[in-house]
Coordinates of C-alpha atoms in Angstrom, one line a residue:
X5 CA 24.7 -21.9 -57.7
X6 CA 22.8 -18.6 -57.5
X7 CA 19.6 -20.5 -57.4
X8 CA 20.8 -22.6 -54.5
X9 CA 21.9 -19.5 -52.5
X10 CA 18.4 -18.0 -53.0
X11 CA 16.9 -21.2 -51.6
X12 CA 19.2 -21.0 -48.5
X13 CA 18.2 -17.3 -48.0
X14 CA 14.6 -18.1 -48.4
X15 CA 14.7 -20.8 -45.7
X16 CA 16.7 -18.6 -43.3
X17 CA 14.1 -15.8 -43.8
X18 CA 11.4 -18.3 -42.8
X19 CA 13.3 -19.4 -39.7
X20 CA 13.8 -15.8 -38.6
X21 CA 10.2 -14.9 -39.3
X22 CA 9.2 -17.4 -36.6
X23 CA 10.4 -14.9 -33.9
X24 CA 8.0 -11.9 -33.7
X25 CA 9.5 -8.6 -32.6
X26 CA 6.5 -8.0 -30.2
X27 CA 7.3 -11.0 -28.1
X28 CA 8.4 -8.9 -25.2
X29 CA 5.2 -6.9 -25.0
X30 CA 2.8 -8.2 -22.4
X31 CA -0.6 -6.6 -22.8
X32 CA -3.8 -6.6 -20.9
X33 CA -6.7 -9.1 -21.1
X34 CA -7.5 -8.2 -24.7
X35 CA -4.0 -9.2 -25.8
X36 CA -3.8 -12.4 -23.6
X37 CA -4.6 -14.8 -26.5
X38 CA -2.0 -13.1 -28.7
X39 CA 0.5 -13.4 -26.0
X40 CA -0.2 -17.1 -25.6
X41 CA 0.1 -17.6 -29.4
X42 CA 3.4 -15.8 -29.5
X43 CA 4.8 -17.9 -26.7
X44 CA 3.7 -21.0 -28.5
X45 CA 5.4 -19.9 -31.7
X46 CA 8.6 -19.5 -29.8
X47 CA 8.2 -23.0 -28.1
X48 CA 7.4 -24.7 -31.4
X49 CA 10.2 -22.9 -33.2
X50 CA 12.6 -24.2 -30.6
X51 CA 11.5 -27.7 -31.3
X52 CA 11.4 -27.2 -35.0
X53 CA 14.9 -25.7 -35.3
X54 CA 16.3 -28.5 -33.2
X55 CA 14.8 -31.1 -35.6
X56 CA 16.1 -29.2 -38.6
X57 CA 19.7 -29.0 -37.2
X58 CA 19.7 -32.8 -36.6
X59 CA 18.1 -33.4 -40.1
X60 CA 20.5 -31.3 -42.0
X61 CA 23.6 -32.6 -40.2
X62 CA 22.4 -36.2 -41.0
X63 CA 21.9 -35.3 -44.6
X64 CA 25.3 -33.6 -44.7
X65 CA 27.0 -36.8 -43.3
X66 CA 25.1 -39.1 -45.8
X67 CA 26.1 -36.8 -48.7
X68 CA 29.7 -36.8 -47.6
X69 CA 29.6 -40.6 -47.4
X70 CA 28.2 -40.8 -51.0
X71 CA 31.0 -38.5 -52.2
X72 CA 33.6 -40.9 -50.8
X73 CA 32.0 -43.8 -52.7
X74 CA 32.0 -42.1 -56.1
X75 CA 34.4 -43.4 -58.8
X76 CA 36.0 -40.3 -60.1
X77 CA 38.1 -42.0 -62.7
X78 CA 35.3 -41.6 -65.1
X79 CA 33.8 -38.3 -66.3
X80 CA 30.3 -39.3 -65.1
X81 CA 31.8 -39.9 -61.6
X82 CA 33.5 -36.6 -61.5
X83 CA 30.3 -34.8 -62.5
X84 CA 28.4 -36.7 -59.9
X85 CA 31.0 -35.8 -57.2
X86 CA 30.8 -32.1 -58.1
X87 CA 27.0 -32.2 -57.8
X88 CA 27.2 -34.0 -54.5
X89 CA 29.7 -31.4 -53.2
X90 CA 27.2 -28.6 -54.1
X91 CA 24.5 -30.5 -52.2
X92 CA 26.9 -31.0 -49.3
X93 CA 27.6 -27.2 -49.2
X94 CA 23.8 -26.6 -49.3
X95 CA 23.3 -28.9 -46.3
X96 CA 26.2 -27.4 -44.5
X97 CA 24.8 -23.9 -44.8
X98 CA 21.3 -25.1 -43.8
X99 CA 22.9 -26.8 -40.8
X100 CA 24.6 -23.6 -39.8
X101 CA 21.6 -21.4 -40.3
X102 CA 19.3 -23.9 -38.5
X103 CA 21.8 -23.8 -35.6
X104 CA 21.7 -20.0 -35.6
X105 CA 17.9 -20.1 -35.5
X106 CA 18.0 -22.7 -32.7
X107 CA 20.3 -20.3 -30.7
X108 CA 17.9 -17.4 -31.3
X109 CA 14.9 -19.5 -30.3
X110 CA 16.6 -20.6 -27.2
X111 CA 17.6 -17.0 -26.4
X112 CA 14.1 -15.7 -26.9
X113 CA 12.7 -18.5 -24.8
X114 CA 15.1 -17.6 -22.0
X115 CA 14.4 -13.9 -22.2
X116 CA 10.6 -14.2 -22.2
X117 CA 10.8 -16.5 -19.1
X118 CA 13.7 -15.0 -17.3
X119 CA 13.8 -14.5 -13.6
X120 CA 17.2 -13.6 -12.3
X121 CA 18.4 -13.8 -8.7
X122 CA 19.4 -10.2 -8.5
X123 CA 16.6 -8.4 -10.3
X124 CA 12.9 -9.1 -10.1
X125 CA 10.5 -7.2 -12.4
X126 CA 6.8 -6.4 -12.4
X127 CA 5.2 -6.1 -15.8
X128 CA 2.0 -5.0 -14.2
X129 CA 0.7 -5.0 -10.6
X130 CA -2.8 -6.5 -10.1
X131 CA -3.1 -6.6 -6.3
X132 CA -1.4 -6.6 -3.0
X133 CA -1.7 -8.4 0.4
X134 CA 0.0 -9.7 3.5
X135 CA 0.1 -13.2 4.7
X136 CA -1.7 -14.0 7.9
X137 CA 1.5 -14.2 9.9
X138 CA 2.4 -10.7 8.7
X139 CA 5.8 -12.0 7.3
X140 CA 5.2 -11.9 3.6
X141 CA 3.8 -9.4 1.0
X142 CA 2.4 -11.0 -2.1
X143 CA 2.2 -9.0 -5.4
X144 CA 0.5 -10.5 -8.5
X145 CA 2.6 -9.2 -11.4
X146 CA 0.9 -10.3 -14.7
X147 CA 3.3 -13.2 -15.1
X148 CA 3.0 -14.8 -11.7
X149 CA 3.5 -13.8 -8.1
X150 CA 6.3 -11.8 -6.4
X151 CA 6.9 -12.1 -2.6
X152 CA 8.7 -9.7 -0.3
X153 CA 9.8 -11.0 3.1
X154 CA 12.6 -10.1 5.5
X155 CA 14.0 -7.5 3.0
X156 CA 14.2 -10.0 0.1
X157 CA 12.2 -10.3 -3.1
X158 CA 11.6 -13.9 -4.4
X159 CA 9.4 -15.7 -7.0
X160 CA 7.5 -18.5 -5.4
X161 CA 6.9 -22.0 -7.0
X162 CA 3.9 -22.5 -9.2
X163 CA 2.8 -21.5 -12.7
X164 CA 3.2 -17.9 -13.7
X165 CA -0.5 -17.0 -14.1
X166 CA -1.9 -13.6 -14.8
X167 CA -3.9 -13.1 -11.6
X168 CA -6.7 -10.4 -11.7
X169 CA -9.0 -9.4 -8.9
X170 CA -6.4 -10.8 -6.5
X171 CA -7.5 -10.9 -2.8
X172 CA -5.4 -12.1 0.1
X173 CA -7.2 -13.9 2.9
X174 CA -6.0 -15.5 6.2
X175 CA -5.4 -19.0 4.6
X176 CA -4.2 -18.0 1.1
X177 CA -5.8 -16.0 -1.7
X178 CA -8.7 -15.8 -4.1
X179 CA -8.3 -14.6 -7.6
X180 CA -9.6 -14.4 -11.1
X181 CA -7.5 -14.0 -14.3
X182 CA -5.8 -16.0 -17.0
X183 CA -3.5 -19.0 -17.2
X184 CA 0.1 -18.7 -18.0
X185 CA 1.3 -19.5 -21.6
X186 CA 1.6 -23.3 -21.9
X187 CA -0.7 -24.0 -18.9
X188 CA -3.3 -26.8 -19.1
X189 CA -5.8 -24.6 -17.2
X190 CA -8.8 -23.1 -18.9
X191 CA -9.0 -19.4 -19.9
X192 CA -10.4 -17.4 -18.1
X193 CA -10.2 -18.6 -14.5
X194 CA -13.6 -17.5 -13.2
X195 CA -12.8 -17.7 -9.5
X196 CA -10.0 -19.8 -8.1
X197 CA -8.4 -20.1 -4.7
X198 CA -4.9 -21.2 -3.5
X199 CA -4.1 -22.3 0.0
X200 CA -0.4 -23.0 -0.8
X201 CA 0.4 -19.5 -2.1
X202 CA 0.1 -20.3 -5.8
X203 CA 1.7 -23.7 -6.0
X204 CA -1.7 -25.1 -6.9
X205 CA -5.1 -23.7 -7.6
X206 CA -8.6 -24.9 -6.7
X207 CA -11.2 -23.9 -9.3
X208 CA -14.4 -22.6 -7.5
X209 CA -16.8 -21.2 -10.0
X210 CA -17.4 -19.9 -13.6
X211 CA -14.2 -21.7 -14.7
X212 CA -13.5 -21.0 -18.3
X213 CA -16.4 -18.5 -18.5
X214 CA -15.4 -15.0 -17.2
X215 CA -12.6 -12.9 -15.7
X216 CA -13.4 -10.5 -12.8
X217 CA -11.0 -7.6 -12.7
X218 CA -12.8 -5.9 -9.7
X219 CA -13.2 -8.5 -6.9
X220 CA -12.8 -8.2 -3.2
X221 CA -12.9 -10.8 -0.4
X222 CA -13.2 -10.5 3.4
X223 CA -9.9 -11.4 5.0
X224 CA -11.5 -13.6 7.7
X225 CA -15.1 -13.9 6.5
X226 CA -14.2 -15.0 3.0
X227 CA -17.3 -13.1 1.7
X228 CA -16.7 -12.7 -2.0
X229 CA -17.9 -9.6 -3.9
X230 CA -17.5 -9.1 -7.7
X231 CA -18.3 -6.5 -10.3
X232 CA -19.8 -8.7 -13.0
X233 CA -18.9 -7.3 -16.5
X234 CA -21.3 -9.5 -18.5
X235 CA -24.1 -12.1 -18.0
X236 CA -22.9 -15.6 -17.4
X237 CA -24.3 -19.0 -16.3
X238 CA -24.6 -17.9 -12.6
X239 CA -25.3 -14.1 -13.0
X240 CA -28.1 -13.0 -15.3
X241 CA -27.0 -9.3 -15.4
X242 CA -24.1 -7.0 -15.0
X243 CA -23.5 -5.3 -11.6
X244 CA -22.4 -6.2 -8.1
X245 CA -22.8 -9.8 -6.9
X246 CA -21.8 -11.5 -3.6
X247 CA -21.4 -15.0 -2.3
X248 CA -21.3 -16.0 1.4
X249 CA -20.8 -19.8 0.8
X250 CA -17.5 -19.9 -1.2
X251 CA -19.3 -19.4 -4.6
X252 CA -22.0 -22.1 -4.2
X253 CA -24.7 -19.4 -4.5
X254 CA -24.7 -15.8 -5.7
X255 CA -27.0 -12.8 -4.9
X256 CA -27.2 -9.5 -6.7
X257 CA -26.8 -6.3 -4.8
X258 CA -29.1 -3.4 -5.6
X259 CA -26.3 -0.8 -5.3
X260 CA -28.7 2.0 -4.3
X261 CA -27.1 5.3 -3.4
X262 CA -23.9 4.8 -5.5
X263 CA -22.9 7.8 -7.6
X264 CA -20.4 7.4 -10.5
X265 CA -18.6 4.5 -12.0
X266 CA -17.1 1.9 -9.5
X267 CA -13.3 2.0 -9.5
X268 CA -12.2 0.0 -6.4
X269 CA -13.8 -1.9 -3.6
X270 CA -13.0 -3.5 -0.2
X271 CA -14.8 -5.9 2.0
X272 CA -14.6 -5.7 5.8
X273 CA -12.3 -8.4 7.2
X274 CA -14.8 -10.0 9.4
X275 CA -18.3 -8.4 8.8
X276 CA -19.5 -10.0 5.6
X277 CA -22.3 -7.4 5.2
X278 CA -19.9 -4.4 5.0
X279 CA -18.5 -3.3 1.7
X280 CA -17.0 -0.1 0.5
X281 CA -16.9 1.1 -3.1
X282 CA -15.0 4.1 -4.6
X283 CA -16.1 6.0 -7.7
X284 CA -15.1 9.2 -9.4
X285 CA -17.6 10.9 -7.1
X286 CA -16.3 9.6 -3.7
X287 CA -16.3 6.6 -1.4
X288 CA -19.5 4.9 -0.5
X289 CA -20.3 2.5 2.4
X290 CA -22.9 -0.3 2.6
X291 CA -23.7 -2.3 5.7
X292 CA -26.4 -4.5 4.0
X293 CA -24.4 -6.5 1.4
X294 CA -24.3 -3.6 -1.1
X295 CA -28.0 -2.9 -1.4
X296 CA -27.9 0.6 0.1
X297 CA -24.8 2.8 0.0
X298 CA -24.2 6.1 1.9
X299 CA -21.4 8.6 1.3
X300 CA -18.4 8.0 3.4
X301 CA -15.7 10.2 1.8
X302 CA -16.6 13.1 -0.5
X303 CA -13.3 12.7 -2.5
X304 CA -12.5 10.1 -5.2
X305 CA -10.3 7.2 -4.2
X306 CA -8.1 5.1 -6.5
X307 CA -7.6 2.3 -4.0
X308 CA -9.2 0.8 -0.9
X309 CA -8.3 -1.7 1.8
X310 CA -9.4 -2.6 5.4
X311 CA -7.1 -3.0 8.4
X312 CA -7.6 -6.0 10.7
X313 CA -9.4 -3.7 13.2
X314 CA -11.9 -2.7 10.5
X315 CA -10.6 0.8 9.7
X316 CA -10.7 1.8 6.0
X317 CA -7.5 2.8 4.2
X318 CA -8.3 4.9 1.1
X319 CA -5.8 6.3 -1.5
X320 CA -7.3 9.7 -2.3
X321 CA -6.8 11.5 -5.5
X322 CA -7.5 15.3 -5.5
X323 CA -4.8 17.9 -6.3
X324 CA -2.2 15.4 -5.2
X325 CA -2.3 11.8 -4.0
X326 CA -2.9 11.2 -0.3
X327 CA -3.7 8.3 2.1
X328 CA -6.4 8.5 4.8
X329 CA -7.6 6.1 7.5
X330 CA -11.3 6.2 8.1
X331 CA -13.2 4.9 11.2
X332 CA -16.4 3.7 9.4
X333 CA -18.5 4.0 12.5
X334 CA -17.5 7.5 13.7
X335 CA -16.6 8.7 10.2
X336 CA -13.4 10.2 11.7
X337 CA -10.6 10.6 9.1
X338 CA -6.9 10.5 9.8
X339 CA -4.3 11.5 7.2
X340 CA -1.3 9.2 6.9
X341 CA 1.8 10.7 5.4
X342 CA 2.9 9.1 2.2
X343 CA 6.2 9.4 0.2
X344 CA 6.3 11.9 -2.7
X345 CA 5.0 10.4 -5.9
X346 CA 5.2 11.8 -9.4
X347 CA 2.6 14.3 -10.4
X348 CA 1.0 11.9 -12.9
X349 CA 1.0 9.0 -10.4
X350 CA -1.3 7.8 -7.6
X351 CA -1.9 4.9 -5.2
X352 CA -3.1 1.8 -7.1
X353 CA -3.2 -0.7 -4.2
X354 CA -2.8 -0.6 -0.3
X355 CA -2.5 -3.3 2.3
X356 CA -2.1 -3.4 6.1
X357 CA -0.3 -6.1 8.0
X358 CA -2.8 -8.1 10.0
X359 CA -0.3 -8.6 12.9
X360 CA 0.8 -4.9 13.0
X361 CA -1.5 -2.0 12.1
X362 CA 1.5 0.3 11.7
X363 CA 3.0 -1.7 8.9
X364 CA 1.5 -0.6 5.5
X365 CA 2.5 -1.3 1.9
X366 CA 1.3 0.6 -1.1
X367 CA 1.9 0.5 -4.9
X368 CA 1.5 3.2 -7.5
X369 CA 0.3 3.1 -11.1
X370 CA 3.8 3.7 -12.2
X371 CA 4.8 0.5 -10.4
X372 CA 6.7 2.0 -7.4
X373 CA 6.2 0.0 -4.1
X374 CA 6.7 1.6 -0.7
X375 CA 6.7 0.0 2.8
X376 CA 6.3 1.7 6.2
X377 CA 6.7 0.0 9.6
X378 CA 5.6 3.1 11.6
X379 CA 2.3 4.2 10.1
X380 CA 3.9 6.5 7.5
X381 CA 6.5 8.3 9.6
X382 CA 9.2 6.8 7.3
X383 CA 8.7 4.9 4.0
X384 CA 11.1 2.6 2.3
X385 CA 11.0 2.2 -1.5
X386 CA 11.2 -1.6 -2.2
X387 CA 10.5 -1.4 -6.0
X388 CA 10.9 1.4 -8.5
X389 CA 9.2 1.6 -11.8
X390 CA 8.5 -2.1 -11.9
X391 CA 12.0 -3.2 -10.8
X392 CA 13.0 -4.6 -7.4
X393 CA 16.7 -5.0 -6.7
X394 CA 17.5 -7.9 -4.4
X395 CA 19.0 -6.5 -1.2
X396 CA 22.3 -7.6 0.2
X397 CA 22.4 -10.0 3.1
X398 CA 23.4 -7.1 5.4
X399 CA 20.6 -4.9 4.2
X400 CA 18.1 -7.7 4.5
X401 CA 19.3 -8.5 8.0
X402 CA 18.9 -4.8 8.9
X403 CA 15.4 -4.7 7.5
X404 CA 14.5 -7.8 9.5
X405 CA 15.7 -6.2 12.7
X406 CA 13.6 -3.1 11.9
X407 CA 10.6 -5.3 11.3
X408 CA 11.1 -7.3 14.5
X409 CA 11.4 -4.1 16.6
X410 CA 8.8 -2.0 14.8
X411 CA 6.6 -1.8 17.9
X412 CA 9.4 -0.6 20.2
X413 CA 9.9 3.0 21.2
X414 CA 11.5 5.4 18.8
X415 CA 15.2 6.2 19.1
X416 CA 16.4 9.5 20.5
X417 CA 18.3 10.4 17.3
X418 CA 15.8 13.1 16.4
X419 CA 16.5 14.9 19.6
X420 CA 20.0 15.6 18.4
X421 CA 18.8 17.3 15.2
X422 CA 18.8 21.1 15.0
X423 CA 15.6 23.1 15.1
X424 CA 14.9 25.0 11.9
X425 CA 14.0 28.7 12.4
X426 CA 10.6 29.2 10.7
X427 CA 8.6 32.2 9.5
X428 CA 4.9 31.6 10.1
X429 CA 1.8 33.6 9.2
X430 CA -1.6 32.9 10.7
X431 CA -4.7 34.0 8.7
X432 CA -8.5 33.5 8.9
X433 CA -10.9 33.8 6.0
X434 CA -12.9 36.1 8.2
X435 CA -12.4 37.8 11.6
X436 CA -12.7 35.1 14.3
X437 CA -16.0 35.2 16.0
X438 CA -17.5 33.0 18.8
X439 CA -19.8 30.2 17.7
X440 CA -19.2 30.7 14.0
X441 CA -17.1 28.7 11.6
X442 CA -14.0 30.2 10.0
X443 CA -11.0 28.6 8.2
X444 CA -7.6 29.1 9.6
X445 CA -4.7 29.2 7.2
X446 CA -1.1 28.6 8.5
X447 CA 1.7 29.4 6.1
X448 CA 5.2 28.1 7.0
X449 CA 8.3 29.5 5.3
X450 CA 12.0 29.2 6.2
X451 CA 13.8 32.4 7.2
X452 CA 14.7 33.1 3.6
X453 CA 11.0 33.4 2.8
X454 CA 10.9 30.1 0.8
X455 CA 7.7 28.0 1.4
X456 CA 8.5 24.7 3.3
X457 CA 7.5 21.7 1.2
X458 CA 8.7 18.7 3.2
X459 CA 7.5 17.8 6.7
X460 CA 7.9 14.5 8.6
X461 CA 4.9 12.7 10.1
X462 CA 4.9 12.8 13.9
X463 CA 2.3 10.6 15.7
X464 CA 0.4 10.1 12.4
X465 CA 0.1 13.8 11.6
X466 CA 2.1 16.4 9.8
X467 CA 0.8 19.1 12.2
X468 CA -0.6 19.0 15.7
X469 CA -2.5 22.3 16.5
X470 CA -3.4 23.0 20.1
X471 CA -6.0 25.7 20.8
X472 CA -6.4 27.0 24.4
X473 CA -8.4 29.9 25.7
X474 CA -6.6 32.5 27.9
X475 CA -8.3 31.1 31.0
X476 CA -7.5 27.5 29.9
X477 CA -11.2 26.5 30.0
X478 CA -11.3 25.7 26.3
X479 CA -9.0 23.0 24.8
X480 CA -8.9 21.7 21.2
X481 CA -6.4 19.3 19.6
X482 CA -6.7 19.7 15.8
X483 CA -4.8 18.4 12.8
X484 CA -4.7 20.9 9.9
X485 CA -4.5 19.5 6.3
X486 CA -1.3 20.1 4.3
X487 CA -2.0 21.7 0.9
X488 CA 1.5 21.9 -0.3
X489 CA 3.6 25.1 -0.8
X490 CA 4.0 25.5 3.0
X491 CA 0.2 25.9 3.6
X492 CA -1.9 24.1 6.2
X493 CA -5.7 24.8 6.6
X494 CA -8.3 23.8 9.2
X495 CA -11.9 24.8 9.8
X496 CA -12.3 26.3 13.3
X497 CA -15.0 27.2 15.8
X498 CA -14.4 29.0 19.1
X499 CA -17.1 28.4 21.7
X500 CA -16.7 31.8 23.3
X501 CA -15.0 35.1 22.8
X502 CA -11.7 36.3 24.3
X503 CA -8.0 35.6 23.8
X504 CA -6.8 32.2 22.5
X505 CA -3.4 30.8 22.0
X506 CA -2.7 28.7 18.9
X507 CA 0.2 26.3 19.3
X508 CA 1.4 24.3 16.3
X509 CA 3.9 21.4 16.3
X510 CA 5.6 20.5 13.0
X511 CA 8.7 18.6 12.0
X512 CA 10.5 20.0 8.9
X513 CA 12.2 17.1 7.2
X514 CA 15.7 16.6 8.6
X515 CA 15.2 18.8 11.6
X516 CA 13.7 18.4 15.1
X517 CA 10.2 19.4 16.1
X518 CA 9.4 23.1 15.8
X519 CA 6.7 24.7 18.0
X520 CA 5.2 27.9 16.7
X521 CA 2.6 30.0 18.6
X522 CA 0.2 32.9 18.1
X523 CA -2.2 34.8 20.4
X524 CA -5.5 35.8 18.7
X525 CA -8.6 37.7 19.7
X526 CA -12.0 36.2 19.1
X527 CA -15.0 38.5 19.2
X528 CA -18.1 37.6 21.2
X529 CA -19.0 37.0 24.8
X530 CA -15.7 36.6 26.7
X531 CA -16.8 35.3 30.1
X532 CA -13.7 34.1 31.9
X533 CA -13.6 31.1 34.2
X534 CA -11.3 31.0 37.3
X535 CA -8.6 28.4 37.1
X536 CA -8.8 26.3 40.4
X537 CA -6.3 23.7 41.5
X538 CA -8.0 20.3 41.7
X539 CA -8.3 18.8 45.2
X540 CA -8.8 15.3 43.7
X541 CA -6.9 14.0 40.7
X542 CA -9.7 11.7 39.6
X543 CA -12.2 12.7 36.9
X544 CA -15.1 11.0 35.2
X545 CA -15.3 11.5 31.5
X546 CA -17.6 9.6 29.1
X547 CA -18.3 6.9 31.7
X548 CA -14.6 6.4 32.3
X549 CA -12.9 7.1 35.6
X550 CA -9.5 8.6 34.9
X551 CA -7.0 9.0 37.8
X552 CA -3.7 10.8 37.7
X553 CA -0.7 10.1 40.0
X554 CA 2.9 11.6 40.1
X555 CA 6.0 10.0 41.5
X556 CA 7.0 13.5 42.6
X557 CA 5.5 16.9 41.8
X558 CA 8.4 19.3 41.5
X559 CA 10.0 21.7 39.0
X560 CA 13.2 21.3 36.9
X561 CA 13.2 17.5 37.4
X562 CA 11.9 14.6 35.4
X563 CA 8.4 13.8 36.7
X564 CA 6.6 10.5 36.0
X565 CA 2.9 10.8 35.5
X566 CA 0.6 7.7 35.5
X567 CA -3.0 7.8 34.2
X568 CA -5.3 4.9 35.3
X569 CA -8.5 4.4 33.3
X570 CA -11.4 2.4 34.8
X571 CA -15.1 1.8 34.0
X572 CA -16.9 4.3 36.2
X573 CA -19.9 2.0 36.8
X574 CA -18.1 -1.3 37.6
X575 CA -14.7 0.0 38.6
X576 CA -13.1 -2.6 36.3
X577 CA -9.9 -1.5 34.7
X578 CA -10.0 -0.7 31.0
X579 CA -7.4 -3.0 29.4
X580 CA -8.3 -2.5 25.7
X581 CA -7.4 1.1 25.1
X582 CA -7.1 1.8 21.4
X583 CA -4.0 3.6 20.0
X584 CA -4.7 7.3 19.7
X585 CA -2.5 9.0 17.1
X586 CA -0.2 6.0 17.2
X587 CA 0.2 5.8 20.9
X588 CA -1.6 4.7 24.1
X589 CA -2.4 8.4 24.7
X590 CA -1.1 12.0 24.6
X591 CA -0.7 14.6 27.3
X592 CA -0.7 18.4 26.8
X593 CA 0.4 20.7 29.6
X594 CA 0.0 24.5 29.6
X595 CA 1.0 26.9 32.3
X596 CA -1.5 29.3 33.9
X597 CA -0.3 32.3 31.9
X598 CA -0.2 30.2 28.7
X599 CA 3.4 30.8 28.0
X600 CA 4.8 27.4 28.8
X601 CA 3.6 24.5 26.7
X602 CA 4.6 20.8 27.1
X603 CA 3.5 18.0 24.8
X604 CA 4.3 14.7 26.4
X605 CA 4.2 11.2 24.8
X606 CA 3.9 7.9 26.5
X607 CA 6.5 5.5 27.8
X608 CA 4.3 2.4 27.3
X609 CA 2.3 1.2 24.3
X610 CA -1.4 0.4 23.8
X611 CA -0.7 -3.2 22.9
X612 CA 0.3 -4.0 26.5
X613 CA -3.3 -4.2 27.6
X614 CA -2.6 -2.1 30.6
X615 CA -5.2 0.3 32.2
X616 CA -2.2 2.5 33.1
X617 CA -0.6 5.0 30.7
X618 CA 2.8 6.3 31.8
X619 CA 4.3 9.6 30.7
X620 CA 7.4 11.7 31.6
X621 CA 7.6 15.5 31.7
X622 CA 9.6 18.3 33.2
X623 CA 7.8 21.4 34.6
X624 CA 10.1 24.4 33.8
X625 CA 9.2 26.3 37.0
X626 CA 6.9 26.4 40.0
X627 CA 3.3 27.4 39.4
X628 CA -0.1 26.3 38.3
X629 CA -0.5 24.1 35.2
X630 CA -3.4 22.6 33.4
X631 CA -3.0 19.0 32.1
X632 CA -5.1 17.3 29.4
X633 CA -4.7 13.5 29.1
X634 CA -6.2 12.1 25.9
X635 CA -7.0 8.5 25.3
X636 CA -9.2 6.4 23.0
X637 CA -11.6 3.6 23.8
X638 CA -14.4 2.1 21.7
X639 CA -13.6 4.7 19.1
X640 CA -14.3 7.6 21.5
X641 CA -11.7 10.2 22.4
X642 CA -11.5 10.7 26.2
X643 CA -10.0 14.0 27.2
X644 CA -9.4 14.3 31.0
X645 CA -8.4 17.7 32.4
X646 CA -6.5 18.2 35.6
X647 CA -5.2 21.4 37.3
X648 CA -2.1 21.0 39.5
X649 CA 0.2 23.4 41.4
X650 CA 3.9 22.6 41.1
X651 CA 5.9 23.6 44.2

């Protein structure tokens, strides 16, 4: 009897040993084969325990049948009955234990393949991208794709592959990576493409040979660039390779000018020759298929992506993570406010909606995912630490309404917020002097002396700094960088000596816009220019004719201002103005004595293809005012000055 119990215990131990404790751990590429093996063990254990349950139940039934046929009148029959009863008990316990093992196998199989309706998880995040219609965000998550659309997370059809080097394009996506456990596809993928968002894959090249972790593809051009980690049948060496014919042929890039180890890369959406690579030394740009690179950003970036318009988005990592947009032609950088992330975290992937440049999505290395519909002014967290809770129908409907209306004008709710009293100090690293560079430091505290940490983005910036000379002949519109702890800094250069007024607009989180000002003295030649009222409200600036009209010119009443921009040579209206700081234009107005300051924003948007930009303002009193209208065309900022007298 004791011997039989030991047999039962031994068999049960074998059954339990089929289920490894580490089955829940999904590793990186090095552990992929182990992960497939473990999944196969679970699958075969499920089949095996099912067979054992059936076998032992049949043996139990047959043994019971034999017991009923034994003649127990004789001693030999009674001994045989007792032996068969022991065997029946043995089969009974084996049936029970096999059934328990079957339940465990089924449970593990469900847990390793679970996808619930209410909670969707991301074991890893290996990429990010928008569909061409701008309605869906795709995230490869180690065990298949996750899709965010209309405020809802879903898991699309198709095998749950481990996509690496994932790159969205206008008609689907390109990727490398590994097949899902149980798939018939070869490992690794080489390069594959899907035009039905993962339901099926087309194998393109190097199938079963190599996995590219660092791969980027032009959204419209489909130019493919890869960082090759080892020689293969198509690439004789490691390094950067590219294909312009959908992997039929490959060419090796020389990568001259690159400093540091490549971390991330992005390909221009339509220009197949333009590629950007980031390293631990900075961000580098090539316009000749990666043969020669030049420095673009002197700070390291953890992630890169292009907008449809060809501007570069870069997740910068210095003292704290930040996001910038770079015009690769003019090299002009614009900071985009991002949500607060943990000190040890940074941006891992970025993507821009091809149908709306103000809609951005970013992921972090700790698997948080954020979405903005207004270029960083507000962010919504749509996944936290690798878990995305499915939104309610009401929340999803609300999100869809926000998405559909994202290009409309902002609500007036902020106007009802209180203005927070601020304590501001203005300091230069050296005494301001004409025609020399000095750094301005602006420190903002609340009235209790505590440094302000949280500011809201207003028109793409945390701070707008207007600099005007006493005679209003000098005008500068600057955007200091926020360093944390209430401190903003900006390099400055004053073209002449004399008095200047510094005017800063900031929005402390939860409050309305605060405007703080300071008069300063700049040493040097202080030749003053007389402020003369314009007899004509038409100016020519950078080959553009800019005209200004008022519906009425009066004080203490709403006044509509209309700027019309034309080509000066042909007289043709300019209908393709670019957004400047998130709008069709901006207008700054300062009174003759410098005491009244008005910053007016437009009533129409740049996407209306209208040569007219309309603004509303209110002049507080009669007098002379200088007006600066600022617009952007062909990546050039156009600043048109006008002097008017308000009756």
